[in-house]
XYZ file of C-alpha atoms in Angstrom:
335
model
C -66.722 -15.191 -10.452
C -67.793 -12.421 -7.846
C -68.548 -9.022 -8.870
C -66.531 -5.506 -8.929
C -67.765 -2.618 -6.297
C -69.040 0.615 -8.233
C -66.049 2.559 -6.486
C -63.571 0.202 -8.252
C -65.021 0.752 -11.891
C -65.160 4.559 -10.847
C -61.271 3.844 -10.218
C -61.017 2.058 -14.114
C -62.868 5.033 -15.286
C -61.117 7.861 -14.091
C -59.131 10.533 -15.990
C -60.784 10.696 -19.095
C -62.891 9.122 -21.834
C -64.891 12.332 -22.503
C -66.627 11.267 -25.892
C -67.513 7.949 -23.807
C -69.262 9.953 -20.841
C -71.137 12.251 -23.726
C -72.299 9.487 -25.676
C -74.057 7.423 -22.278
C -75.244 10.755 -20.787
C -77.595 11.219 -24.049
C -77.774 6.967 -23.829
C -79.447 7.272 -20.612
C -81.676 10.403 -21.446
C -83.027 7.996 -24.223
C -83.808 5.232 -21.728
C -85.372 6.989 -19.276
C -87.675 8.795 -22.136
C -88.515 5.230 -23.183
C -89.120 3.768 -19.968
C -86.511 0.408 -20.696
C -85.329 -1.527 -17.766
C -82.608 -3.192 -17.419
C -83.161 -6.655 -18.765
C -80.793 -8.418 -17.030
C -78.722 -8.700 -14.547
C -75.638 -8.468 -16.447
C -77.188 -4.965 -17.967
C -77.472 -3.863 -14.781
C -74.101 -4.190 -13.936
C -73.121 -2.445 -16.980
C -75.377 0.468 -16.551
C -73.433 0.905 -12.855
C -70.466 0.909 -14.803
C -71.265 3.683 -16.703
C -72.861 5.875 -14.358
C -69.341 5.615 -12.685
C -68.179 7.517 -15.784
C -69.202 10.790 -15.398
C -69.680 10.491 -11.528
C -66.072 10.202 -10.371
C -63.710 13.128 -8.988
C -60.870 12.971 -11.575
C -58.723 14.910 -9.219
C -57.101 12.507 -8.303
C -56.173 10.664 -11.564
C -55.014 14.321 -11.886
C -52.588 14.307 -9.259
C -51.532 10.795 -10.206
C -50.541 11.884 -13.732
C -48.273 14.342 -12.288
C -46.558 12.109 -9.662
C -45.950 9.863 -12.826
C -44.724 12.532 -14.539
C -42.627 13.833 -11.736
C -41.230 10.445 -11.371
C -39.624 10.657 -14.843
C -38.519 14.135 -14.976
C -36.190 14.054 -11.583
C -35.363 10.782 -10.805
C -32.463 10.593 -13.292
C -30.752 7.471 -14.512
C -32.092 5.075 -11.803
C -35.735 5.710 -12.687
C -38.356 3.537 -10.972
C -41.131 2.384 -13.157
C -44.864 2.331 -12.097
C -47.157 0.146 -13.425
C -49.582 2.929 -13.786
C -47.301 4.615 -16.932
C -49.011 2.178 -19.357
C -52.815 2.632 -18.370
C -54.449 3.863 -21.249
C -57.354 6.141 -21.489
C -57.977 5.822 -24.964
C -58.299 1.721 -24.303
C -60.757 2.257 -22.182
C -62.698 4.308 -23.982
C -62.851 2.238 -26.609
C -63.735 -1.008 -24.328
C -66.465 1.369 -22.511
C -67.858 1.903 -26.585
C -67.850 -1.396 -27.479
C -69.640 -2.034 -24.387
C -72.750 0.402 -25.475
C -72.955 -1.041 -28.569
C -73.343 -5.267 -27.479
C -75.787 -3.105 -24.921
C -78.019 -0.877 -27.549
C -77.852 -4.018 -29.796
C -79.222 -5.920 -27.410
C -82.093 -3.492 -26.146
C -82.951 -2.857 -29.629
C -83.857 -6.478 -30.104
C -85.854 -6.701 -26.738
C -87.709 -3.517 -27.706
C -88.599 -5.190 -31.427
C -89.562 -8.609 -29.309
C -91.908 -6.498 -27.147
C -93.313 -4.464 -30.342
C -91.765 -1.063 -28.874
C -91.205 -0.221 -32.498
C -90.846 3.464 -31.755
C -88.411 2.600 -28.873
C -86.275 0.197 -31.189
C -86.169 3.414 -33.574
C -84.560 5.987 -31.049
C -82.304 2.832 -29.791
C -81.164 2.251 -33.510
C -80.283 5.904 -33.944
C -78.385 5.865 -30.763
C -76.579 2.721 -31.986
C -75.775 4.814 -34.977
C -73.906 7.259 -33.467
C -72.040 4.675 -31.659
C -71.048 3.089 -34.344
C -69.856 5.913 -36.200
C -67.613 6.648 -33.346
C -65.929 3.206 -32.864
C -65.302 3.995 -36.872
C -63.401 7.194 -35.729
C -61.380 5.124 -33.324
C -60.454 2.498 -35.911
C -59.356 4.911 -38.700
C -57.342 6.725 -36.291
C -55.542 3.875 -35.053
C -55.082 2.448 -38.650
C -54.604 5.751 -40.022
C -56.421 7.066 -43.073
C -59.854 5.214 -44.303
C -60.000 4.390 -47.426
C -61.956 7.322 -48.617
C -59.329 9.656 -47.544
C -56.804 7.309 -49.276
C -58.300 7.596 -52.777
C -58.735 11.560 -52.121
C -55.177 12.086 -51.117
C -54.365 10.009 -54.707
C -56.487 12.182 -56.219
C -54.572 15.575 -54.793
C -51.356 14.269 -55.402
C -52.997 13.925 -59.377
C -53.874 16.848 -59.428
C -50.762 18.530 -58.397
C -48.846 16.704 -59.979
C -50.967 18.025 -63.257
C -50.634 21.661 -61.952
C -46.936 21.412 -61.253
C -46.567 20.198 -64.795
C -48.257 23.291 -66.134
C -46.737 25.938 -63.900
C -43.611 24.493 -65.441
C -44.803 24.824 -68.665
C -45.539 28.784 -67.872
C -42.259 29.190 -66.268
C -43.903 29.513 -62.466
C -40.899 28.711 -60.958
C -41.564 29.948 -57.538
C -45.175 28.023 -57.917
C -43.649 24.891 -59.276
C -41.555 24.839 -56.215
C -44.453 25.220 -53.629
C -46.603 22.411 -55.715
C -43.170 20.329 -55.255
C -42.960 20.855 -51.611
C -46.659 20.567 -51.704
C -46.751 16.909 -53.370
C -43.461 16.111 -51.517
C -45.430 16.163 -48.095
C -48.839 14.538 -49.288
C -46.437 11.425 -50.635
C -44.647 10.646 -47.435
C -48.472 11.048 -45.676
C -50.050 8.282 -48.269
C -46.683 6.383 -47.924
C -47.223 6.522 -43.561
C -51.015 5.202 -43.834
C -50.215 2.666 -46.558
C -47.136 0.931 -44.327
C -50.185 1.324 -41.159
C -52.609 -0.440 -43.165
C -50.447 -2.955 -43.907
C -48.710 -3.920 -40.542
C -52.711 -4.556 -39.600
C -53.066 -6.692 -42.664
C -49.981 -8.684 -41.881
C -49.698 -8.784 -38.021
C -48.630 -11.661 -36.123
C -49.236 -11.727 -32.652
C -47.800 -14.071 -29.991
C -51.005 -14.258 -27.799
C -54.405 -14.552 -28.197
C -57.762 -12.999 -26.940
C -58.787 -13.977 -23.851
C -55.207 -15.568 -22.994
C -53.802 -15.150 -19.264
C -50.380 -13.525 -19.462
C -48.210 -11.960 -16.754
C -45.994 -8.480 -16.916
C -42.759 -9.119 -16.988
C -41.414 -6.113 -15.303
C -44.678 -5.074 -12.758
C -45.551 -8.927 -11.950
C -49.373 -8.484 -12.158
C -51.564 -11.213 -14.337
C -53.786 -10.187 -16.793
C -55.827 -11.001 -20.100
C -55.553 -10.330 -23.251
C -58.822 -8.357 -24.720
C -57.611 -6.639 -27.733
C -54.371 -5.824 -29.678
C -52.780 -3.705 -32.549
C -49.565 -4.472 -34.480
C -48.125 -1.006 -33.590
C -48.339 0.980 -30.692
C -51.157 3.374 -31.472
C -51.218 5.605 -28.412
C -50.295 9.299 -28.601
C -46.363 10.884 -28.506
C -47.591 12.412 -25.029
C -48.207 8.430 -23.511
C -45.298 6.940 -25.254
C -43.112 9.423 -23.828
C -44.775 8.565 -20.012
C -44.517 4.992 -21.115
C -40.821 5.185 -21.874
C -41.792 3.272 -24.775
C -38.090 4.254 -26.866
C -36.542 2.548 -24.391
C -38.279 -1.034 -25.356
C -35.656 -3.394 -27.528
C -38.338 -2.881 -30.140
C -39.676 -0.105 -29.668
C -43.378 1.180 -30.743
C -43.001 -1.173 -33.885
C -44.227 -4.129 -32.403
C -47.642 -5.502 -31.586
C -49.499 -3.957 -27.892
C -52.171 -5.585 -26.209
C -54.942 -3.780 -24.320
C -55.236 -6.006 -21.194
C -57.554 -6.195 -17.940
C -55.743 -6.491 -14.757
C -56.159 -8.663 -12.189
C -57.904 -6.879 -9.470
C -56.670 -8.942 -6.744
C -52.904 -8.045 -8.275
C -53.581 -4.204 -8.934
C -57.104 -2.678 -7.311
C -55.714 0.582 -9.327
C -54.638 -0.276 -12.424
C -57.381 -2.442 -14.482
C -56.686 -1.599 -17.668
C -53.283 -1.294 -19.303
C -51.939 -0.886 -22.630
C -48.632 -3.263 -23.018
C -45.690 -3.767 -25.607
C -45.324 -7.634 -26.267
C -41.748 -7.584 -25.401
C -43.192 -6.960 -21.601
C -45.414 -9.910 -21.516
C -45.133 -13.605 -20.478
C -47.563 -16.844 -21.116
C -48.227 -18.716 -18.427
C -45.774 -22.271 -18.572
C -48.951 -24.053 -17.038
C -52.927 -23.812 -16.834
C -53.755 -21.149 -15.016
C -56.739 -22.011 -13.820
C -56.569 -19.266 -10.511
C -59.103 -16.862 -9.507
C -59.250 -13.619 -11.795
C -61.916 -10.915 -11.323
C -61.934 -7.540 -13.242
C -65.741 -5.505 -13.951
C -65.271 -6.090 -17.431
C -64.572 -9.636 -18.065
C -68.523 -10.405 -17.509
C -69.265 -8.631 -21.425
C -66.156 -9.553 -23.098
C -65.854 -12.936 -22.624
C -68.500 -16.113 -21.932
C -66.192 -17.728 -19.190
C -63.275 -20.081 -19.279
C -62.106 -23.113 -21.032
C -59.653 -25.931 -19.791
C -56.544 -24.121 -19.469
C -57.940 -21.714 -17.611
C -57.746 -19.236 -20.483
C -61.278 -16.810 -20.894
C -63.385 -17.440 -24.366
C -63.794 -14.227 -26.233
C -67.531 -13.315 -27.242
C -68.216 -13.318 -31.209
C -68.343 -9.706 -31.150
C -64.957 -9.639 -29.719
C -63.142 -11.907 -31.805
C -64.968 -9.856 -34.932
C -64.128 -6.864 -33.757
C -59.891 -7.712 -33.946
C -60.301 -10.211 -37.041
C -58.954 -13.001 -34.734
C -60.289 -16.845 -35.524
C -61.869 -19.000 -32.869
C -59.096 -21.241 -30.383
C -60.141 -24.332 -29.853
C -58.434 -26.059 -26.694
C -56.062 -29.224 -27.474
C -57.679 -32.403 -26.886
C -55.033 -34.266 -25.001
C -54.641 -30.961 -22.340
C -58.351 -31.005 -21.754
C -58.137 -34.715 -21.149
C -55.553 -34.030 -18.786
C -57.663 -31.879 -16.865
C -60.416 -34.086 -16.696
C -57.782 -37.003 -15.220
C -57.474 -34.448 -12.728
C -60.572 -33.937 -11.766
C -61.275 -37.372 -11.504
């Protein structure tokens, strides 16, 4: 599999991920303190992908983001979709994360190989704060953590207990605000409990790393993360058209890479699974995208890519193991 220009990943990267662009600005402060190399090749790659970040002219994701939005305000009934209405920002950013840490956990252990003790130190701080951010992103996708949880019981205890005596005092007009008070907390616990639970109890009809194909733009792409509820903002639903899906936002999306060869613009998108299609055979055709190279150790008979460990941690998801009897088929093949 060939390689991505710079420019395109500067394309991927555009329009946003601020916290991702802070967090390798002060990344490559550290390494340049430190004096760490790139170890390998594959690094490399990755530290050109993130120097794209905060070198790119976001005019003109900009000026695309209005021409999308144009596009839906005045073209009335017979509205015609872009593909671009479901790239995703926040997916991104969180791939672009998830990429510093495999990278800072990786330099840390070089640095502790090479007894650069004070080096793995700074590294390990660094990894940290990444770490603490990808916990942001999960507990705002899933809603509260579980610390919140048990403080928002709490509250609702204690009002409950200061309703109770305000009643006791005749505090009417008190009572009431507790009441309206305890009435709001409950339907908050209620919303994170029912969030907590779709992730608990998700089904999904694809896999990581599977090849699928958009059923309304055409493109091919694979599968490199998912949630059992659409967890972007109001503001990207409403670009997305996502109320107009059969199911709506209460179904599992996937974060998928694009084909580049299919959509040089695109890369990353963030699709309902009502809009997505499996592939009827192997698929065993050329794909290329900048980020496949970190996510996933290459592919396996079907054509399909093989998630890294990290990966398949990351979204809870077990290990596939190709049939026997459709690798054998391949192999007749080859033969």
């Amino acid at each position: 599999m060939q390689g991505v220009s710079v420019s395109t990943l500067a394309a991927l990267a555009s329009g946003g991920s601020c916290r991702a662009v802070a967090l390798f600005k002060d990344y490559l402060k550290l390494l340049n303190r430190s004096g760490i190399n790139p170890m390998v090749d594959g690094s490399c790659f990755g530290r050109q992908c993130m120097l794209s970040l905060y070198s790119i002219n976001t005019t003109r994701a900009r000026r695309l983001d209005s021409r999308i939005k144009a596009t839906w305000l005045f073209s009335g009934g017979g509205k015609k979709m872009d593909a671009s209405i479901e790239r995703s920002e926040a997916t991104n950013e969180e791939i672009v994360i998830f990429f510093f840490q495999l990278d800072l956990e990786t330099r840390i252990q070089y640095a502790l190989n090479t007894e650069q003790f004070d080096v793995a130190q700074q590294l390990r701080n660094k990894l940290n704060e990444v770490e603490t951010e990808i916990i942001k992103q999960q507990e705002a996708k899933r809603g509260s953590s579980r610390s919140e949880t048990q403080d928002k019981a709490l509250n609702l205890l204690r009002l409950r207990a200061d309703l109770q005596k305000a009643i006791d005092n005749e505090k009417y007009i008190v009572a009431a605000e507790l009441r309206d008070e305890i009435s709001t907390l409950e339907v908050e616990s209620l919303a994170a409990s029912a969030k907590a639970l779709a992730y608990e109890n998700a089904q999904y009809a694809y896999r990581l790393g599977e090849k699928v194909r958009h059923k309304i733009f055409g493109y091919r792409a694979v599968i490199c993360g998912m949630d059992p509820i659409c967890c972007e903002s109001s503001s990207w639903m409403g670009i997305a058209n996502v109320e107009k899906l059969s199911q709506g936002p209460n179904q599992p999306f996937y974060q998928v890479l694009v084909d580049v060869h299919d959509d040089p613009n695109l890369l990353v998108a963030y699709v309902a699974e009502e809009n997505l299609s499996a592939t009827e055979k192997p698929d065993l055709a050329r794909f290329d995208h900048p980020y496949v190279s970190f996510l996933f150790y290459g592919t396996d008979a079907t054509g399909d890519f093989i998630p890294i460990k990290q990966l398949r941690q990351k979204f809870s998801r077990p290990r596939h193991e190709v049939p026997m009897d459709i690798q054998d088929g391949n192999e007749d093949e080859n033969i």
